[in-house]
Each structure stands twice: as C-alpha cells, then as structure tokens.
mmCIF file of C-alpha atoms in Angstrom:
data_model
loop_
_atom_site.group_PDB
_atom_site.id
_atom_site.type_symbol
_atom_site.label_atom_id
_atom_site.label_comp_id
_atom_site.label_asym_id
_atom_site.label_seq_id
_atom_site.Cartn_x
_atom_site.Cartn_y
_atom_site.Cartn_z
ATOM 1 C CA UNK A 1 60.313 131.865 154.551
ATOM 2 C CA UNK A 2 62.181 130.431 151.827
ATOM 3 C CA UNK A 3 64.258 131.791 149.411
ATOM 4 C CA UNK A 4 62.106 130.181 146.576
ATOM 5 C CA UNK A 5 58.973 131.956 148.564
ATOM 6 C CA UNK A 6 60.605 134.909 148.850
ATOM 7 C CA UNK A 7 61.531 135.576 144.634
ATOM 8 C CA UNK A 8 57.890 134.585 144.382
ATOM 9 C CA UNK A 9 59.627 130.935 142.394
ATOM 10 C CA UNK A 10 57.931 127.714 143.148
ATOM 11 C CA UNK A 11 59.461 124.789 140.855
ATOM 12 C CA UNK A 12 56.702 123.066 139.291
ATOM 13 C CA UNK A 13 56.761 119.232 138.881
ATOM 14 C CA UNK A 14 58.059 119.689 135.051
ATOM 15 C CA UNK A 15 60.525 121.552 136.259
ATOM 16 C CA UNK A 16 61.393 118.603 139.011
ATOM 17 C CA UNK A 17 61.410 115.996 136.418
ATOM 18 C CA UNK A 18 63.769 117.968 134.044
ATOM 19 C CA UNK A 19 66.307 118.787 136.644
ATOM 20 C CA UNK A 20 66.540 115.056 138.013
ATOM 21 C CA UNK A 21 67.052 113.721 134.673
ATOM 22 C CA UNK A 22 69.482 116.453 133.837
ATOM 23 C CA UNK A 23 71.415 115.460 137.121
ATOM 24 C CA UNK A 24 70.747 112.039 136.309
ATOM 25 C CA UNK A 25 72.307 112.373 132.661
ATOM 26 C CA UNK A 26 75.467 114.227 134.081
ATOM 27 C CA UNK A 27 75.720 111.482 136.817
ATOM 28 C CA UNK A 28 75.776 108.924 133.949
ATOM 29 C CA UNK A 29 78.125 111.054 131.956
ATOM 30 C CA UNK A 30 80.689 111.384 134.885
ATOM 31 C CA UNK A 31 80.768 107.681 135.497
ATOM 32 C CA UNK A 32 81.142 106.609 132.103
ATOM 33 C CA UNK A 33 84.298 109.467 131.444
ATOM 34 C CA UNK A 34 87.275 107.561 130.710
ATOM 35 C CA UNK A 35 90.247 107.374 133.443
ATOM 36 C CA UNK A 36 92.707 104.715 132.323
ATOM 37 C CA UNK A 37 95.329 105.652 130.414
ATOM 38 C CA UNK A 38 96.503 103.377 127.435
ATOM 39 C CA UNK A 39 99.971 104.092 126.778
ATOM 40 C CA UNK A 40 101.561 101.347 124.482
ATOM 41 C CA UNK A 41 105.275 103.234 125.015
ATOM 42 C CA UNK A 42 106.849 104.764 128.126
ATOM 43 C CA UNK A 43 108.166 107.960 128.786
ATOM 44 C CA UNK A 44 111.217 108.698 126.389
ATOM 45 C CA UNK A 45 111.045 105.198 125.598
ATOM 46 C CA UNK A 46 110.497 105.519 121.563
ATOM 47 C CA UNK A 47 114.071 106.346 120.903
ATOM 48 C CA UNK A 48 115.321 103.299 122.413
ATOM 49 C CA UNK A 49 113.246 100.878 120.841
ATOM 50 C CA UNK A 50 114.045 102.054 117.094
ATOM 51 C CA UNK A 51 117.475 100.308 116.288
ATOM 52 C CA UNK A 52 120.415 102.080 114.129
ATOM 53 C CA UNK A 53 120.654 98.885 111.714
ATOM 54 C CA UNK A 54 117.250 97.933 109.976
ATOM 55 C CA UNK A 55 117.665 94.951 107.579
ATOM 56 C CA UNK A 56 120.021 96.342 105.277
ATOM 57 C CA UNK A 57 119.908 99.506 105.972
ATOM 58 C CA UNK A 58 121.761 101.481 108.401
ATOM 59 C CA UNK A 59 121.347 105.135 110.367
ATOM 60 C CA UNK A 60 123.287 108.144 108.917
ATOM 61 C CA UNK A 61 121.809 111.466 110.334
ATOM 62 C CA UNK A 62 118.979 112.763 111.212
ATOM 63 C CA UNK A 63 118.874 115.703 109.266
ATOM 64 C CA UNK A 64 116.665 116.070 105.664
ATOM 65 C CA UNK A 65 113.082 114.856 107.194
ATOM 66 C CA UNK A 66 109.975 117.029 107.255
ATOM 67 C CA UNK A 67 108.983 117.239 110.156
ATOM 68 C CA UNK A 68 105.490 118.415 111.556
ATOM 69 C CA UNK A 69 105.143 122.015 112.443
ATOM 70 C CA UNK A 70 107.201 123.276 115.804
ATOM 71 C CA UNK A 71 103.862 125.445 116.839
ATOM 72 C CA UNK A 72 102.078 125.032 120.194
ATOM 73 C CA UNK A 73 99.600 122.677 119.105
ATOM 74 C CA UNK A 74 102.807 120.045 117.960
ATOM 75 C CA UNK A 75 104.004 120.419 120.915
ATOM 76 C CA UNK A 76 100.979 119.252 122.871
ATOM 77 C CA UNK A 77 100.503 116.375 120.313
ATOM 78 C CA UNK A 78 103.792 114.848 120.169
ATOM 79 C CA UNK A 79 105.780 113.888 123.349
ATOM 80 C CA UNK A 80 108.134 111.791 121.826
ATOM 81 C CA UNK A 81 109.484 111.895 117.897
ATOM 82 C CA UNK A 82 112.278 110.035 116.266
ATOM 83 C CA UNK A 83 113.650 111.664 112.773
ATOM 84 C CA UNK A 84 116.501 109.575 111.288
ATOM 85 C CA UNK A 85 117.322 108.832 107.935
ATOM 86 C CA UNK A 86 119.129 105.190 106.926
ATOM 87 C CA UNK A 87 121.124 104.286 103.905
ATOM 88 C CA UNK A 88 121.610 101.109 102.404
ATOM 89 C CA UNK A 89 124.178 99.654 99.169
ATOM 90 C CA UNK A 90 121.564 98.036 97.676
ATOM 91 C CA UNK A 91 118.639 99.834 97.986
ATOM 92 C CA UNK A 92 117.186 103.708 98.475
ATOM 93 C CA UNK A 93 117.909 105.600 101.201
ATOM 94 C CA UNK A 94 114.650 105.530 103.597
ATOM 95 C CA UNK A 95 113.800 108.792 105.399
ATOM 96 C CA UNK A 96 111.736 107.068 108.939
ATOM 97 C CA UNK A 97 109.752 109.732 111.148
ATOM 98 C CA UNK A 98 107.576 108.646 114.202
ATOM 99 C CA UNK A 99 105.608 110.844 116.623
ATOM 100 C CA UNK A 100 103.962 109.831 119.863
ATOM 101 C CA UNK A 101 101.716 111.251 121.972
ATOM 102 C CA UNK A 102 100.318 110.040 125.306
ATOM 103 C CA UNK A 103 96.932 110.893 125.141
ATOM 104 C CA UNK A 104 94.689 111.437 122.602
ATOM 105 C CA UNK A 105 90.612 113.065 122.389
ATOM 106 C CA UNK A 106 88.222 114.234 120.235
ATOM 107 C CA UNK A 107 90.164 117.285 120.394
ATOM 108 C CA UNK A 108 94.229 116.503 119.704
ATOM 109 C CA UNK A 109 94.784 113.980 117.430
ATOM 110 C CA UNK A 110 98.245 112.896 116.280
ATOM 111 C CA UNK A 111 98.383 114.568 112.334
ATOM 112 C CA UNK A 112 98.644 113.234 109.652
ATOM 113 C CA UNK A 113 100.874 113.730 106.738
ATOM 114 C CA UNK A 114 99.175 115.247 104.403
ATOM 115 C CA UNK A 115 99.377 118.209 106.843
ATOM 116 C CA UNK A 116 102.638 118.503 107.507
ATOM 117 C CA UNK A 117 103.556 117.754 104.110
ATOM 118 C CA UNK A 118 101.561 120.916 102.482
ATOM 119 C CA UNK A 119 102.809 123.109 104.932
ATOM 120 C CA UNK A 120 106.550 122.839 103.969
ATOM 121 C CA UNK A 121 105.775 123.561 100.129
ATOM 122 C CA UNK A 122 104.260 119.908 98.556
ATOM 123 C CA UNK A 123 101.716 119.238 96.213
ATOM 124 C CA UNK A 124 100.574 115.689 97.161
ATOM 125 C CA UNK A 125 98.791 113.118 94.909
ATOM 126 C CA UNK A 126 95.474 111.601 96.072
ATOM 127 C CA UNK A 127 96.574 109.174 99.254
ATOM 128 C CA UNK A 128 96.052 105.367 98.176
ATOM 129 C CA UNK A 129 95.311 102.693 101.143
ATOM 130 C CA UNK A 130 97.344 100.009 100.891
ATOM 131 C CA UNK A 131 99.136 97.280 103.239
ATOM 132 C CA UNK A 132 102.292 96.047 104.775
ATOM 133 C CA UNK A 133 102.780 92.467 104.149
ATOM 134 C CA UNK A 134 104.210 90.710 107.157
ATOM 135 C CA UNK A 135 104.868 87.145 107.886
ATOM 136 C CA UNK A 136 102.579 84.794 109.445
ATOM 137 C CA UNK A 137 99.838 86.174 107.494
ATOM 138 C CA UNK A 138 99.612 89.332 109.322
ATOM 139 C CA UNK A 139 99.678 92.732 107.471
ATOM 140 C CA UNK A 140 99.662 96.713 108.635
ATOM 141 C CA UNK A 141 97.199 98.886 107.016
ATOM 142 C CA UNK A 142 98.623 101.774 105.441
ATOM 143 C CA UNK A 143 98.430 104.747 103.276
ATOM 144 C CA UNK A 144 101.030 105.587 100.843
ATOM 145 C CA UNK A 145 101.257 109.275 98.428
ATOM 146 C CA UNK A 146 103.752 111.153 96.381
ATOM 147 C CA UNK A 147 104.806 114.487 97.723
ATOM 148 C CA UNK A 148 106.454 116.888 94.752
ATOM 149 C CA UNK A 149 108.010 120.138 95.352
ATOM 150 C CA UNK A 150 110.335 122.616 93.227
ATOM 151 C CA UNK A 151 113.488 120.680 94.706
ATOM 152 C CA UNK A 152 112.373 117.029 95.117
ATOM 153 C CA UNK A 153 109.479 113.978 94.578
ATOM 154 C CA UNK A 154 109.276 111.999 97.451
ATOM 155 C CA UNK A 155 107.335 108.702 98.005
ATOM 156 C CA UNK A 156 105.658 108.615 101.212
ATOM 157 C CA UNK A 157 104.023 105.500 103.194
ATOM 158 C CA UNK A 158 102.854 106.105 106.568
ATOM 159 C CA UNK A 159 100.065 104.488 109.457
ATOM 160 C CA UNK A 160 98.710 105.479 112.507
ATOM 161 C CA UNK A 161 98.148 103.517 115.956
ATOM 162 C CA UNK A 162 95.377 104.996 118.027
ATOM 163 C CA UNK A 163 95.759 102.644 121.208
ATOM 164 C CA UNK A 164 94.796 98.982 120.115
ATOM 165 C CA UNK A 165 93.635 99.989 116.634
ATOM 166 C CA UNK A 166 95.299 101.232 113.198
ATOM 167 C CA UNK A 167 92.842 103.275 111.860
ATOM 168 C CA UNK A 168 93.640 104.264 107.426
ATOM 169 C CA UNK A 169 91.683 107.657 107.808
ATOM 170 C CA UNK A 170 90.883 110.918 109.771
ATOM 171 C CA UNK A 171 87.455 109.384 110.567
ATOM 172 C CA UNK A 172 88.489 105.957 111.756
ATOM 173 C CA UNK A 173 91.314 107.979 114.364
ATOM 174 C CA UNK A 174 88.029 109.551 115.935
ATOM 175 C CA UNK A 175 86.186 106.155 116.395
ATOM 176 C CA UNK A 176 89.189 104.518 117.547
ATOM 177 C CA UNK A 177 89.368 107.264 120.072
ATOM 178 C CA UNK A 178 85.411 107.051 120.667
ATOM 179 C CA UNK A 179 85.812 102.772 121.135
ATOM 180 C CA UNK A 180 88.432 103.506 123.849
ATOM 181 C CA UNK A 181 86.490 105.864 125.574
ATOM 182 C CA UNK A 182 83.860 104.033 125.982
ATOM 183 C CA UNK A 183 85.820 100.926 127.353
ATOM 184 C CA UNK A 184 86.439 104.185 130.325
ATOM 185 C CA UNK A 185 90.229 104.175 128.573
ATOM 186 C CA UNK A 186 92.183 107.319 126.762
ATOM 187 C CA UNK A 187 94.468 105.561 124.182
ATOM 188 C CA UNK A 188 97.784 106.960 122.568
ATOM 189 C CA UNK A 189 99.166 107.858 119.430
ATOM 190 C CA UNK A 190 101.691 107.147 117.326
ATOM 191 C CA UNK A 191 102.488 108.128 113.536
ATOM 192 C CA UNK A 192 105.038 105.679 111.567
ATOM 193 C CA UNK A 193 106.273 107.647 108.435
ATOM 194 C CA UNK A 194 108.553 106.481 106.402
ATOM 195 C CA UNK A 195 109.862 107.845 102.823
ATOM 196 C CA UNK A 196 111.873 108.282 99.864
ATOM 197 C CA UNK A 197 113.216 110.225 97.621
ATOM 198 C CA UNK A 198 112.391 109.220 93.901
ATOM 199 C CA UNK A 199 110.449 109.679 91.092
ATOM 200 C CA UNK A 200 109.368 105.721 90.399
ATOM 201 C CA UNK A 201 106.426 105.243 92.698
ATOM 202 C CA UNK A 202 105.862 101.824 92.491
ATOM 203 C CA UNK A 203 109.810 100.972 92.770
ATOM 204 C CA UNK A 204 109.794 103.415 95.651
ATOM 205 C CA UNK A 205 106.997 101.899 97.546
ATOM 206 C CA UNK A 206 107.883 98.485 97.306
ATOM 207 C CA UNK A 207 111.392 99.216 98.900
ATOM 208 C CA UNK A 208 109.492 101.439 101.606
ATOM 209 C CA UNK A 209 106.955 98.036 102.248
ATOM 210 C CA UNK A 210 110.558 96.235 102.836
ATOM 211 C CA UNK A 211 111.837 98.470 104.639
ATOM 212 C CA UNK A 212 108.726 98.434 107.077
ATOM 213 C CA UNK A 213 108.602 94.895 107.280
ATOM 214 C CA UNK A 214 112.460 94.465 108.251
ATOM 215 C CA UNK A 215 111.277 97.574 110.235
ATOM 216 C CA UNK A 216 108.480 95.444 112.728
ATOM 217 C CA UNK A 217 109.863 91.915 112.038
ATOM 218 C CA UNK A 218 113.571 92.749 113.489
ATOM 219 C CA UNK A 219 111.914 93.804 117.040
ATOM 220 C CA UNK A 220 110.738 92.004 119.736
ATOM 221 C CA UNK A 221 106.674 90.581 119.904
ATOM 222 C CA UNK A 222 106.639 93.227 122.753
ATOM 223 C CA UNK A 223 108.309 96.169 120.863
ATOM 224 C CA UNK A 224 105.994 95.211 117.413
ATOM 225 C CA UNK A 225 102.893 95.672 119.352
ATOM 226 C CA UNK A 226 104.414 99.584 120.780
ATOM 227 C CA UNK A 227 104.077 100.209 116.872
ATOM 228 C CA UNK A 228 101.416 97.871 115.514
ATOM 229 C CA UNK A 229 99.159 96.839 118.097
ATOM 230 C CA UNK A 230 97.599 93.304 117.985
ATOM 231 C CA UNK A 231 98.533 93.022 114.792
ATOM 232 C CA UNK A 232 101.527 92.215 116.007
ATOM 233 C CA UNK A 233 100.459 88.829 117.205
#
C-alpha cells in the first residue's frame, strides 16, 4: 500500500494538471535565469583607466568628495570607486566620483546621488535631464542638480551605465537590468559623478559638460565604452 493510500490522499486530475504546469513554469523559469556575467571593467581595473591629467585639468587629492554611505549595503554595491578631485588655471576645480559594481538585480542597484547627497546634510533642487555633447554626433544622457548645505552650493552632473545601456532614472536602471536578464545576462554598474563647487549653475554646468567630454574623448574607443557603453562608438 501506498503512502498516498495509506493518508487516505488520492491526487485528483486537477490536482495533476496544476502540479505539471507548476513544474513546468519553474522548469521555464530556471532555464531562462540569467548566467553570463556582463562586466564592462575588470577587477581593480577602474583606477587605472581614469588618468591624473584631464584636458586642462589636473589631479590634486582625493579628499573633499561625498562619498556614498560606508554601511553594509555600499559595500555590496560598489566594488570599485575612484574619488579624486582636479584643478585647473582656467577653469573650476571639478570634484569626479565613480562607483562600480559587478553585478547588479532587481535587488542592489548602484545609487544614485540624490541619496548620498541628502544623507551628508543637502537640500537638492529638482534633478534636470540633460546631455553630454560629444563629437561625432554622439552624446551621454545625463542628469545634472544643485546640492546646498550650511557650508557650500555645489553643482552636480552625474549618469549611470547599467551594462550596455545609460538609463536617466530609477525606473529605466530596473528595465535595463530586466532587458539583460532576459538576454540570460547580469549586467554591471557604474555611477560617473562629477561636481563643483559654485553658486552659478549654468556657468558651473557647462564647465562640468567640458570637463566630461575631455573626460570620455581623451580615452581609448575601448576605455569610452567601460564608461559609456555603445555610445561610445
């Protein structure tokens, strides 16, 4: 006698047709879970590809930035960061920030700004999208915002690469993620801030655009996709 016989449980046909299509469904599900990695940027790699000397500006320290929260849930975002601040005789002093991270899900997502920002003291203005002009016709969507606090105003213009794509908002990083997934890939993350301190917004961003142009254009094809993706050419 079976164990079904003995409980007194005999499965009826329903009951047949629900579990196969259950096991069905999770059979689907398991095949189509993604397995490749896409990582744009080796391991400790993103310090070495940011040079010292950016168009006319040059590295001083790498002190001043803010940086995104040192908790547990940074640390399983970000991998890789690069905080460095650059001076130049002509222009502003540019504050640049990047953070990578490997592997991103529905669950950890690289942060954006107006996080970290907040949570060292700033009151932001609404973000603006915007864009990078580049040569050859090509250009980096963006978002740009003032951050003011007690001590300082500073100008910020940041994007965000989510594998292949360069998504302007919390809701395109998800459906960047979601695209890769489906192609059975888990893409990576990177966050290019870069800032100033000022109080004339629109002088401020347009040497932050310049900045981010002598930025991309003054690296490699191979190094301007790491941080742009195939907009990069």
């Amino acid at each position: 006698m079976t164990a079904d016989k003995e409980s007194g449980f005999i499965p009826s046909r329903r009951d047949l047709l629900i579990g196969g299509a259950s096991l069905a469904a999770a059979g689907a599900a398991y095949a189509r879970m993604p397995r490749d990695p896409l990582m744009l940027i080796g391991k400790d790699e993103l310090d070495k590809i940011i040079p010292l000397k950016i168009g006319d500006w040059a590295y001083e320290t790498a002190s001043g930035l803010v940086l995104p929260p040192p908790d547990q849930l940074a640390r399983l975002l970000y991998e890789q960061q690069v905080a460095r601040s650059y001076t130049s005789p002509d222009d502003l002093p540019v504050m640049l920030l990047l953070a990578y991270g490997s592997s991103q899900s529905g669950m950890l997502q690289i942060h954006r700004p107006e996080i970290c920002y907040p949570a060292s003291g700033f009151r932001l203005t609404e973000t603006q999208i915007t864009s990078i002009p580049l040569s050859a016709n090509r250009a980096i969507a963006s978002r740009s915002f003032t951050a003011n606090s007690d001590t300082r105003v500073e100008q910020v213009l940041y994007w965000t690469r989510i594998g292949e794509l360069v998504p302007t908002s919390w809701v395109g990083q998800r459906l960047a993620v979601v695209r890769s997934n489906l192609q059975g890939q888990i893409p990576d993350g990177l966050l290019v801030r870069i800032s100033t301190v000022s109080d004339d917004a629109g002088q401020a961003q347009a040497t932050l655009k310049r900045f981010a142009r002598a930025l991309i254009e003054g690296l490699p094809l191979a190094r301007q996709r790491m941080l742009i993706g195939p907009v990069a050419g």
